[in-house]
Tab-separated table of C-alpha atoms in Angstrom:
chain	number	residue	atom	x	y	z
A	27	MET	CA	71.103	39.514	-3.718
A	28	GLN	CA	72.927	36.953	-1.602
A	29	PHE	CA	72.338	34.343	-4.311
A	30	LEU	CA	73.849	36.642	-6.953
A	31	ARG	CA	76.790	37.513	-4.738
A	32	LYS	CA	77.631	33.860	-4.108
A	33	ASN	CA	77.131	32.800	-7.711
A	34	ILE	CA	78.277	35.837	-9.681
A	35	PHE	CA	81.293	33.977	-11.072
A	36	VAL	CA	79.509	30.878	-12.343
A	37	LEU	CA	76.541	32.874	-13.649
A	38	SER	CA	78.782	35.305	-15.533
A	39	VAL	CA	80.985	32.641	-17.114
A	40	SER	CA	78.027	30.411	-17.986
A	41	LEU	CA	76.041	33.286	-19.506
A	42	ILE	CA	78.964	34.499	-21.620
A	43	THR	CA	79.604	30.935	-22.789
A	44	VAL	CA	75.983	30.339	-23.783
A	45	ILE	CA	75.784	33.685	-25.600
A	46	ALA	CA	79.031	32.979	-27.481
A	47	ILE	CA	77.799	29.529	-28.527
A	48	LEU	CA	74.423	30.856	-29.680
A	49	LEU	CA	76.044	33.651	-31.672
A	50	ILE	CA	78.442	31.276	-33.412
A	51	ARG	CA	75.858	28.589	-34.000
A	52	TYR	CA	72.827	30.573	-35.105
A	53	LEU	CA	73.592	34.255	-35.716
A	54	PHE	CA	76.911	34.059	-37.569
A	55	PRO	CA	76.982	30.551	-39.090
A	56	GLY	CA	77.937	31.846	-42.537
A	57	SER	CA	80.090	34.759	-41.427
A	58	ASN	CA	83.579	35.219	-42.847
A	59	TYR	CA	84.887	35.219	-39.279
A	60	VAL	CA	83.591	31.677	-38.737
A	61	SER	CA	85.811	30.017	-41.329
A	62	LYS	CA	89.060	28.067	-41.683
A	63	GLU	CA	90.985	31.243	-42.412
A	64	TYR	CA	90.209	32.575	-38.941
A	65	LEU	CA	90.709	29.344	-36.956
A	66	THR	CA	94.235	30.299	-35.888
A	67	SER	CA	93.148	33.832	-34.981
A	68	ALA	CA	90.179	32.520	-33.003
A	69	ALA	CA	92.453	30.123	-31.115
A	70	GLY	CA	94.862	32.965	-30.318
A	71	ILE	CA	92.060	35.198	-29.031
A	72	LEU	CA	90.782	32.404	-26.782
A	73	GLN	CA	94.291	31.860	-25.409
A	74	VAL	CA	94.531	35.533	-24.461
A	75	VAL	CA	91.061	35.428	-22.888
A	76	PHE	CA	92.017	32.355	-20.874
A	77	LEU	CA	95.221	33.928	-19.555
A	78	LEU	CA	93.452	37.177	-18.620
A	79	VAL	CA	90.650	35.358	-16.802
A	80	PHE	CA	93.227	33.146	-15.082
A	81	LEU	CA	95.028	36.260	-13.839
A	82	ALA	CA	91.753	37.892	-12.761
A	83	ILE	CA	90.675	34.835	-10.755
A	84	GLY	CA	94.044	34.694	-9.016
A	85	LEU	CA	94.055	38.405	-8.162
A	86	ALA	CA	90.468	38.269	-6.918
A	87	ASP	CA	91.395	35.489	-4.517
A	88	PHE	CA	94.498	37.348	-3.361
A	89	LEU	CA	92.588	40.573	-2.658
A	90	LYS	CA	90.214	38.689	-0.361
A	91	THR	CA	92.958	38.350	2.221
A	92	ASN	CA	95.162	41.337	1.352
A	93	ASN	CA	94.264	45.007	1.302
A	94	GLN	CA	97.087	46.250	-0.899
A	95	LEU	CA	98.361	44.945	-4.211
A	96	LYS	CA	101.971	45.587	-3.180
A	97	ASP	CA	101.654	42.757	-0.644
A	98	PHE	CA	101.342	40.377	-3.578
A	99	PHE	CA	105.050	40.523	-4.369
A	100	THR	CA	106.355	38.198	-1.670
A	101	LEU	CA	108.235	34.925	-1.973
A	102	ARG	CA	105.405	33.075	-0.243
A	103	ASN	CA	102.861	34.327	-2.766
A	104	ALA	CA	105.235	33.506	-5.604
A	105	LEU	CA	105.415	29.926	-4.333
A	106	ILE	CA	101.620	29.730	-4.067
A	107	ALA	CA	101.286	31.115	-7.583
A	108	SER	CA	103.796	28.561	-8.882
A	109	ILE	CA	101.736	25.710	-7.398
A	110	ILE	CA	98.621	27.027	-9.139
A	111	VAL	CA	100.489	27.478	-12.423
A	112	SER	CA	101.888	23.928	-12.283
A	113	LEU	CA	98.382	22.540	-11.752
A	114	VAL	CA	96.588	24.607	-14.384
A	115	PHE	CA	99.181	24.379	-17.145
A	116	SER	CA	99.445	20.614	-16.784
A	117	ILE	CA	96.356	20.578	-19.022
A	118	THR	CA	98.028	22.236	-21.975
A	119	LYS	CA	101.016	21.389	-24.173
A	120	PRO	CA	103.228	18.899	-22.248
A	121	VAL	CA	106.405	20.986	-22.504
A	122	ILE	CA	104.568	23.932	-20.922
A	123	GLY	CA	103.464	21.641	-18.116
A	124	TYR	CA	107.042	20.501	-17.549
A	125	TYR	CA	108.364	24.064	-17.385
A	126	SER	CA	105.568	25.143	-15.047
A	127	SER	CA	106.436	22.210	-12.767
A	128	GLY	CA	110.054	23.329	-12.788
A	129	PHE	CA	108.806	26.830	-11.995
A	130	PHE	CA	107.211	25.437	-8.818
A	131	VAL	CA	110.312	23.490	-7.783
A	132	PHE	CA	112.467	26.591	-8.329
A	133	PHE	CA	110.357	28.723	-5.971
A	134	ALA	CA	110.165	25.907	-3.424
A	135	ILE	CA	113.975	25.901	-3.302
A	136	LEU	CA	114.096	29.707	-2.976
A	137	TYR	CA	111.567	29.526	-0.142
A	138	PHE	CA	113.693	26.888	1.589
A	139	ILE	CA	116.843	29.011	1.224
A	140	ARG	CA	115.088	31.867	3.000
A	141	GLU	CA	113.291	29.865	5.704
A	142	GLN	CA	115.944	27.135	6.128
A	143	LYS	CA	113.400	24.593	7.329
A	144	VAL	CA	112.896	21.017	6.159
A	145	TYR	CA	109.611	19.230	6.848
A	146	ALA	CA	108.973	15.519	7.286
A	147	PHE	CA	108.873	13.353	4.169
A	148	ASN	CA	105.527	11.574	3.886
A	149	LYS	CA	106.008	7.808	3.863
A	150	VAL	CA	103.372	7.307	1.164
A	151	TYR	CA	105.897	8.557	-1.386
A	152	PHE	CA	108.035	5.461	-0.808
A	153	PHE	CA	105.522	3.542	-2.913
A	154	LEU	CA	106.152	5.918	-5.811
A	155	ILE	CA	109.904	5.670	-5.244
A	156	ALA	CA	109.597	1.869	-5.452
A	157	TYR	CA	107.860	2.261	-8.803
A	158	ALA	CA	110.596	4.653	-9.949
A	159	LEU	CA	113.285	2.140	-8.930
A	160	LEU	CA	111.550	-0.514	-11.031
A	161	GLN	CA	111.825	1.797	-14.050
A	162	ILE	CA	115.527	2.396	-13.372
A	163	ILE	CA	116.245	-1.331	-13.006
A	164	GLY	CA	114.286	-1.965	-16.194
A	165	ALA	CA	116.465	0.559	-18.017
A	166	CYS	CA	119.516	-1.525	-17.094
A	167	PHE	CA	118.071	-4.656	-18.687
A	168	ASN	CA	116.221	-3.495	-21.785
A	169	GLY	CA	118.608	-4.928	-24.349
A	170	SER	CA	120.241	-1.622	-25.248
A	171	LYS	CA	122.667	0.919	-23.806
A	172	PHE	CA	121.592	2.209	-20.392
A	173	HIS	CA	119.682	5.447	-20.535
A	174	PHE	CA	118.310	6.871	-17.310
A	175	PRO	CA	114.497	7.156	-17.551
A	176	GLU	CA	114.011	10.892	-17.008
A	177	LYS	CA	110.296	10.428	-16.374
A	178	VAL	CA	111.013	9.067	-12.876
A	179	TYR	CA	112.430	12.434	-11.790
A	180	SER	CA	108.864	13.616	-11.177
A	181	PHE	CA	108.310	10.844	-8.608
A	182	LEU	CA	111.415	11.989	-6.745
A	183	ILE	CA	111.508	15.779	-7.118
A	184	PHE	CA	107.901	16.714	-6.331
A	185	PRO	CA	107.721	14.885	-2.964
A	186	LEU	CA	111.030	16.477	-1.960
A	187	ALA	CA	109.828	19.929	-3.042
A	188	TYR	CA	106.839	19.648	-0.696
A	189	CYS	CA	109.295	19.031	2.154
A	190	LEU	CA	110.686	22.545	1.704
A	191	PHE	CA	107.612	24.473	2.885
A	192	ASP	CA	104.469	24.145	4.944
A	193	PHE	CA	101.218	26.062	4.452
A	194	GLY	CA	98.033	26.164	6.477
A	195	LYS	CA	94.913	24.289	5.419
A	196	GLN	CA	93.096	27.400	4.230
A	197	THR	CA	95.925	28.328	1.862
A	198	TYR	CA	95.619	24.950	0.174
A	199	LEU	CA	91.835	25.316	-0.023
A	200	ARG	CA	92.215	28.665	-1.764
A	201	ILE	CA	94.665	27.098	-4.219
A	202	LEU	CA	92.116	24.386	-4.975
A	203	ARG	CA	89.378	26.922	-5.608
A	204	VAL	CA	91.478	29.002	-7.991
A	205	VAL	CA	92.398	25.857	-9.931
A	206	PHE	CA	88.774	24.659	-9.942
A	207	ARG	CA	87.496	27.945	-11.331
A	208	VAL	CA	90.237	28.287	-13.929
A	209	LEU	CA	89.546	24.758	-15.166
A	210	PHE	CA	85.847	25.618	-15.436
A	211	VAL	CA	86.808	28.536	-17.675
A	212	PHE	CA	88.989	26.140	-19.678
A	213	ILE	CA	85.995	23.852	-20.229
A	214	CYS	CA	83.766	26.745	-21.303
A	215	ILE	CA	86.329	28.111	-23.769
A	216	THR	CA	86.871	24.631	-25.206
A	217	LEU	CA	83.116	24.202	-25.701
A	218	VAL	CA	82.974	27.520	-27.543
A	219	PHE	CA	85.881	26.490	-29.779
A	220	TRP	CA	84.217	23.123	-30.393
A	221	ILE	CA	81.046	24.804	-31.674
A	222	TYR	CA	83.229	27.115	-33.758
A	223	ASN	CA	84.786	24.051	-35.413
A	224	VAL	CA	81.401	22.407	-35.894
A	225	ASN	CA	80.269	25.445	-37.869
A	226	VAL	CA	83.526	25.858	-39.769
A	227	TYR	CA	83.417	22.276	-41.050
A	228	ASP	CA	79.623	22.181	-41.345
A	229	ALA	CA	79.497	19.051	-39.196
A	230	SER	CA	76.565	17.469	-37.399
A	231	LEU	CA	76.616	17.807	-33.612
A	232	LYS	CA	74.842	14.463	-33.236
A	233	GLU	CA	77.314	12.631	-35.459
A	234	TRP	CA	80.263	14.349	-33.787
A	235	VAL	CA	79.391	12.939	-30.349
A	236	THR	CA	77.980	9.553	-31.410
A	237	THR	CA	80.258	8.375	-34.227
A	238	LYS	CA	83.910	8.359	-35.211
A	239	LEU	CA	83.340	11.334	-37.469
A	240	ALA	CA	86.017	12.161	-40.035
A	241	VAL	CA	86.346	15.924	-40.510
A	242	ASP	CA	88.707	17.517	-43.022
A	243	GLY	CA	90.637	14.269	-43.380
A	244	LEU	CA	91.114	13.885	-39.616
A	245	TYR	CA	89.910	10.646	-38.056
A	246	ASN	CA	90.352	12.050	-34.555
A	247	THR	CA	88.168	15.138	-34.438
A	248	TYR	CA	89.342	15.955	-30.930
A	249	ALA	CA	92.529	17.222	-32.572
A	250	LEU	CA	90.500	20.165	-33.889
A	251	ILE	CA	89.118	21.030	-30.462
A	252	GLY	CA	92.558	21.018	-28.878
A	253	VAL	CA	94.081	23.576	-31.236
A	254	TRP	CA	93.360	26.540	-28.977
A	255	SER	CA	94.911	24.896	-25.878
A	256	MET	CA	97.872	23.502	-27.867
A	257	TYR	CA	97.100	19.966	-26.681
A	258	GLU	CA	94.671	17.436	-28.044
A	259	HIS	CA	94.877	14.112	-26.192
A	260	PRO	CA	91.473	13.676	-24.483
A	261	THR	CA	92.767	11.156	-21.940
A	262	TYR	CA	95.262	13.477	-20.277
A	263	ILE	CA	93.010	16.514	-20.573
A	264	SER	CA	90.260	14.499	-18.879
A	265	LEU	CA	92.576	13.507	-16.030
A	266	VAL	CA	93.246	17.155	-15.185
A	267	LEU	CA	89.581	18.168	-15.477
A	268	LEU	CA	88.462	15.236	-13.331
A	269	SER	CA	91.069	16.214	-10.736
A	270	GLY	CA	89.536	19.696	-10.788
A	271	LEU	CA	86.068	18.193	-10.320
A	272	ILE	CA	87.352	16.258	-7.297
A	273	ALA	CA	88.710	19.500	-5.836
A	274	GLY	CA	85.366	21.203	-6.483
A	275	PHE	CA	83.362	18.555	-4.647
A	276	TYR	CA	85.782	18.714	-1.739
A	277	LEU	CA	85.403	22.485	-1.464
A	278	TYR	CA	81.630	22.360	-1.871
A	279	PHE	CA	81.186	20.013	1.058
A	280	LYS	CA	83.915	21.785	3.085
A	281	LYS	CA	81.995	25.116	3.077
A	282	ASP	CA	85.055	27.235	3.868
A	283	LYS	CA	84.248	30.961	3.733
A	284	LEU	CA	87.390	31.991	1.841
A	285	ALA	CA	87.263	29.006	-0.530
A	286	TYR	CA	83.527	28.658	-0.991
A	287	VAL	CA	82.142	26.740	-3.969
A	288	SER	CA	78.379	26.867	-4.524
A	289	VAL	CA	76.095	24.067	-5.682
A	290	TRP	CA	75.538	25.936	-8.949
A	291	GLU	CA	79.262	25.950	-9.619
A	292	MET	CA	79.310	22.188	-9.130
A	293	VAL	CA	76.307	21.635	-11.387
A	294	ALA	CA	77.712	23.905	-14.105
A	295	PHE	CA	81.166	22.291	-13.945
A	296	SER	CA	79.733	18.754	-13.961
A	297	VAL	CA	77.322	19.281	-16.852
A	298	SER	CA	79.897	21.191	-18.909
A	299	LEU	CA	82.480	18.470	-18.313
A	300	LEU	CA	80.085	15.733	-19.439
A	301	ILE	CA	79.318	17.652	-22.632
A	302	LEU	CA	83.028	18.180	-23.265
A	303	GLU	CA	83.755	14.469	-22.779
A	304	LEU	CA	81.154	13.759	-25.455
A	305	ALA	CA	82.787	16.291	-27.751
A	306	TYR	CA	86.180	14.678	-27.143
A	307	GLU	CA	84.625	11.235	-27.704
A	308	SER	CA	86.423	10.115	-24.559
A	309	ARG	CA	84.678	6.957	-23.405
A	310	VAL	CA	86.711	6.473	-20.260
A	311	GLY	CA	86.468	10.199	-19.509
A	312	LEU	CA	82.683	10.149	-19.790
A	313	VAL	CA	82.283	7.019	-17.669
A	314	SER	CA	84.763	8.301	-15.068
A	315	ALA	CA	82.987	11.659	-14.818
A	316	VAL	CA	79.579	10.030	-14.310
A	317	LEU	CA	80.918	7.580	-11.725
A	318	LEU	CA	82.902	10.291	-9.943
A	319	ILE	CA	79.816	12.478	-9.599
A	320	ALA	CA	77.724	9.575	-8.324
A	321	VAL	CA	80.351	8.240	-5.916
A	322	SER	CA	81.173	11.711	-4.567
A	323	LEU	CA	77.582	12.500	-3.706
A	324	PHE	CA	76.979	9.115	-2.110
A	325	TYR	CA	80.294	9.564	-0.291
A	326	TYR	CA	78.907	12.585	1.554
A	327	MET	CA	75.420	11.174	2.130
A	328	LYS	CA	76.454	10.245	5.676
A	329	LEU	CA	77.214	13.886	6.488
A	330	LYS	CA	73.835	15.465	5.841
A	331	SER	CA	70.543	13.870	4.900
A	332	SER	CA	69.573	17.046	3.031
A	333	TYR	CA	71.841	15.954	0.199
A	334	TYR	CA	69.207	13.522	-1.068
A	335	LYS	CA	68.355	15.898	-3.928
A	336	LEU	CA	71.946	15.944	-5.087
A	337	THR	CA	72.084	12.171	-4.741
A	338	PHE	CA	68.991	11.875	-6.888
A	339	PHE	CA	70.703	14.100	-9.456
A	340	ALA	CA	73.727	11.800	-9.398
A	341	VAL	CA	71.593	8.703	-9.925
A	342	ILE	CA	69.957	10.350	-12.942
A	343	LEU	CA	73.374	11.201	-14.387
A	344	PHE	CA	74.574	7.659	-13.815
A	345	GLY	CA	71.490	6.247	-15.503
A	346	CYS	CA	71.858	8.585	-18.467
A	347	GLY	CA	75.529	7.728	-18.820
A	348	PHE	CA	74.776	3.998	-18.736
A	349	PHE	CA	72.017	4.445	-21.311
A	350	LEU	CA	74.316	6.378	-23.623
A	351	ILE	CA	77.031	3.761	-23.375
A	352	LYS	CA	74.601	0.928	-24.151
A	353	SER	CA	72.789	2.819	-26.878
A	354	ASN	CA	73.164	1.518	-30.437
A	355	ARG	CA	73.855	5.080	-31.497
A	356	PHE	CA	77.235	4.847	-29.743
A	357	ASP	CA	78.333	1.497	-31.148
A	358	VAL	CA	80.689	3.078	-33.677
A	359	MET	CA	82.192	5.432	-31.132
A	360	LEU	CA	82.742	2.567	-28.688
A	361	SER	CA	84.384	0.221	-31.166
A	362	ASP	CA	88.110	0.051	-30.506
A	363	ASN	CA	89.883	-2.555	-32.590
A	364	VAL	CA	93.266	-0.947	-31.889
A	365	ARG	CA	93.106	-1.771	-28.182
A	366	LYS	CA	91.689	-5.241	-28.821
A	367	VAL	CA	94.650	-6.051	-31.055
A	368	ASP	CA	97.154	-4.515	-28.612
A	369	TYR	CA	95.736	-6.517	-25.692
A	370	THR	CA	95.882	-9.745	-27.713
A	371	LEU	CA	99.480	-9.097	-28.720
A	372	ALA	CA	100.443	-8.192	-25.148
A	373	VAL	CA	98.882	-11.288	-23.584
A	374	ASN	CA	100.604	-13.584	-26.082
A	375	TYR	CA	103.937	-11.828	-25.512
A	376	ILE	CA	103.572	-12.206	-21.740
A	377	GLU	CA	102.920	-15.945	-22.104
A	378	ASP	CA	106.363	-16.323	-23.692
A	379	HIS	CA	108.107	-13.793	-21.408
A	380	LEU	CA	106.524	-14.401	-18.029
A	381	TRP	CA	109.494	-13.580	-15.789
A	382	TRP	CA	111.000	-10.636	-17.656
A	383	GLY	CA	109.948	-8.638	-20.678
A	384	THR	CA	111.364	-5.837	-22.768
A	385	GLY	CA	112.637	-3.601	-19.991
A	386	THR	CA	111.761	0.064	-19.531
A	387	GLY	CA	110.189	1.932	-22.430
A	388	LYS	CA	110.168	-0.899	-24.985
A	389	GLN	CA	106.494	-1.876	-25.111
A	390	HIS	CA	106.262	-0.940	-28.778
A	391	GLU	CA	109.019	-3.404	-29.627
A	392	ALA	CA	107.106	-6.227	-27.948
A	393	LEU	CA	103.932	-5.374	-29.851
A	394	GLU	CA	105.763	-5.105	-33.179
A	395	TYR	CA	107.600	-8.393	-32.575
A	396	GLN	CA	104.432	-10.233	-31.612
A	397	GLU	CA	102.535	-8.804	-34.571
A	398	LYS	CA	105.097	-10.276	-36.971
A	399	ILE	CA	104.830	-13.815	-35.607
A	400	MET	CA	101.042	-13.881	-35.169
A	401	LYS	CA	99.507	-14.324	-38.599
A	402	ASP	CA	95.862	-14.360	-37.472
A	403	ILE	CA	95.964	-10.817	-36.042
A	404	PRO	CA	94.494	-8.132	-38.322
A	405	LYS	CA	97.197	-5.741	-39.471
A	406	SER	CA	96.808	-2.230	-38.131
A	407	ILE	CA	97.736	0.930	-39.969
A	408	ASN	CA	98.405	2.597	-36.607
A	409	LYS	CA	101.966	2.696	-35.343
A	410	LYS	CA	102.506	0.566	-32.248
A	411	THR	CA	103.216	2.741	-29.222
A	412	TYR	CA	102.167	1.034	-25.999
A	413	VAL	CA	99.679	-1.544	-24.722
A	414	HIS	CA	96.989	0.909	-23.517
A	415	ASN	CA	96.576	-0.939	-20.213
A	416	GLN	CA	98.845	-0.077	-17.295
A	417	PHE	CA	98.783	-3.546	-15.738
A	418	LEU	CA	99.418	-5.388	-19.007
A	419	GLY	CA	102.003	-2.789	-19.973
A	420	GLU	CA	104.080	-3.246	-16.820
A	421	THR	CA	103.940	-7.022	-17.285
A	422	VAL	CA	105.129	-6.685	-20.884
A	423	GLN	CA	108.106	-4.638	-19.655
A	424	PHE	CA	109.056	-6.421	-16.429
A	425	GLY	CA	107.225	-9.736	-16.462
A	426	ILE	CA	105.211	-10.894	-13.488
A	427	SER	CA	107.469	-8.863	-11.161
A	428	GLY	CA	106.293	-5.648	-12.849
A	429	PHE	CA	102.666	-6.596	-12.337
A	430	VAL	CA	103.290	-7.389	-8.663
A	431	VAL	CA	105.172	-4.122	-8.047
A	432	LEU	CA	102.423	-2.061	-9.687
A	433	LEU	CA	99.778	-3.909	-7.676
A	434	VAL	CA	101.684	-3.249	-4.437
A	435	VAL	CA	102.168	0.433	-5.328
A	436	VAL	CA	98.499	0.988	-6.180
A	437	SER	CA	97.346	-0.970	-3.110
A	438	GLY	CA	99.685	1.032	-0.880
A	439	LEU	CA	98.419	4.355	-2.208
A	440	VAL	CA	94.797	3.256	-1.823
A	441	PHE	CA	95.467	2.007	1.715
A	442	TYR	CA	97.027	5.357	2.648
A	443	SER	CA	94.089	7.282	1.176
A	444	PHE	CA	91.643	5.363	3.379
A	445	LYS	CA	93.887	5.431	6.438
A	446	SER	CA	94.216	9.214	6.170
A	447	ARG	CA	90.497	9.518	5.318
A	448	SER	CA	91.358	11.681	2.360
A	449	TYR	CA	88.457	12.084	-0.047
A	450	LEU	CA	90.786	13.878	-2.449
A	451	LEU	CA	93.234	10.980	-2.676
A	452	GLN	CA	90.548	8.306	-2.731
A	453	MET	CA	88.773	9.866	-5.687
A	454	LEU	CA	92.011	10.702	-7.514
A	455	LEU	CA	93.170	7.090	-7.266
A	456	PHE	CA	89.692	5.868	-8.226
A	457	VAL	CA	89.890	7.894	-11.442
A	458	TYR	CA	93.448	6.845	-12.262
A	459	ILE	CA	92.697	3.163	-11.705
A	460	LEU	CA	89.797	3.465	-14.162
A	461	PHE	CA	92.103	5.088	-16.698
A	462	MET	CA	94.778	2.439	-16.117
A	463	LEU	CA	92.393	-0.140	-17.538
A	464	VAL	CA	92.389	1.520	-20.983
A	465	GLU	CA	95.479	3.763	-20.885
A	466	GLU	CA	98.909	3.971	-19.256
A	467	PRO	CA	99.052	7.319	-17.442
A	468	LEU	CA	102.199	6.271	-15.547
A	469	TYR	CA	104.055	5.087	-18.664
A	470	VAL	CA	104.478	8.440	-20.387
A	471	GLN	CA	105.673	11.775	-19.017
A	472	PRO	CA	102.403	13.696	-19.689
A	473	GLY	CA	100.495	11.225	-17.521
A	474	ILE	CA	103.117	11.140	-14.769
A	475	THR	CA	103.291	14.938	-14.555
A	476	ARG	CA	99.520	15.295	-14.314
A	477	PHE	CA	99.353	12.619	-11.638
A	478	ILE	CA	102.157	13.841	-9.402
A	479	VAL	CA	101.201	17.544	-9.365
A	480	PHE	CA	97.708	16.759	-8.068
A	481	PHE	CA	98.712	13.801	-5.901
A	482	SER	CA	101.370	15.843	-4.072
A	483	LEU	CA	98.954	18.706	-3.458
A	484	PHE	CA	96.209	16.385	-2.195
A	485	VAL	CA	98.689	14.743	0.193
A	486	ALA	CA	99.681	18.207	1.452
A	487	VAL	CA	96.020	19.123	2.022
A	488	GLY	CA	95.610	16.046	4.208
A	489	GLU	CA	98.823	16.755	6.118
A	490	ALA	CA	97.720	20.324	6.842
A	491	ASN	CA	95.419	19.004	9.580
A	492	ALA	CA	98.389	17.870	11.639
A	493	VAL	CA	101.629	19.441	12.816
A	494	ARG	CA	104.458	18.317	10.538
A	495	LYS	CA	107.811	17.488	12.035
A	496	CYS	CA	110.320	20.152	11.136
A	497	LEU	CA	114.085	20.502	11.157
A	498	ASP	CA	115.161	24.126	11.575
A	499	LEU	CA	118.573	24.390	9.953
A	500	ARG	CA	119.233	27.778	11.541
A	501	GLN	CA	119.191	26.181	14.964
A	502	TRP	CA	120.964	23.088	13.684
A	503	PHE	CA	123.982	25.013	12.417
A	504	SER	CA	123.979	27.821	14.968
A	505	LYS	CA	126.919	27.948	17.332
A	506	ARG	CA	126.309	27.166	20.958
A	507	LYS	CA	126.769	30.042	23.335
A	508	PRO	CA	129.646	29.564	25.743
A	509	SER	CA	128.520	28.646	29.235
């Protein structure tokens, strides 16, 4: 009974997911309801299910520490809810993520107006501010009329918002668990919708995950899977899910009673995530997930020797992931001529513009210019957007100075994560550095938003162990009593 009580959530969600997949795959493969005509309806139903489960998970957590539902309607709880919303909805359509982030900032300001307390600004954010200043300077010298790069607002506003309130460690742990569980539901629903699409288009599961399968005229089949969540880019979806996995591992090893995560939740989340990465054909997502699982379990080996079974499980996953990557079956999926061409163009552009490049937001112009003058580069039908490597991309924009600034920023963040002994920050930066090698999460707003919402929360979790310096404005502005 104790096992069921501790694992009722993961068992229920997993069982419903498996049943739904089996019904779609084997019982109703030729049904009228599993067809193109019902794709939009199916996506809408799954959206409603996701929102209802999200609400149920949040209320269940709230009722653990509150006896009456009326206690829910407080400004503090509204702020907590806004943090959760900003984290969860960062995985969906970018504009929804932006509004949910603004939702959080709005309630942080309201909370400050009521409490009138300002808490110390963490010095680690100065590294992000330095990166933001580089973007602003680059906007002044990009060969066109100055336009303030709005994307840097996130680097400035979120750190300041976290200076307007202070919660205890357990509150942050509960936030992490709600987000972890909601993201697990997201994975399960996405897997169900994936199988639905496989049946609708009569596709082969093996070919879907091992080749660049073209379905219904779409070269990127992940676009079909993302219909229900209104967002399709596997890179930025993976970043959010991997951040959730990091939170899950942290909670599992923390063993907090009010934010408990069982081993079965971790296994279910990990396995489901790996399957989803295969469905998305996300190479960097798959590799990052395998490495994150392995590194996380080895990370905690020093705490308890009884974790050797989990470590063995991680080694098996790592071996399987390596085998899959090296397998001939995956050669087509792993081929990426677009990035090879972009890297070649970028390197040649940098050689001619070593000290300063295009300025902020003009990577595509550099690639297009270089493509015209290099005759031996195969012409690509894809529109040039950005370099797909954060380090090369910054150098294309700002020359060697951009590379140095990015290196200093990343090194500073990594140094802080080890100095503060924050597993959350160490693993988050580990994942983002991996993604920086094949993407540019800090070049576009979707990547920046996803990074800053989790980074700020993970910093706050680490700070919760210590007493933060506070300026009470009520005392500051109060009149002195006459002597």
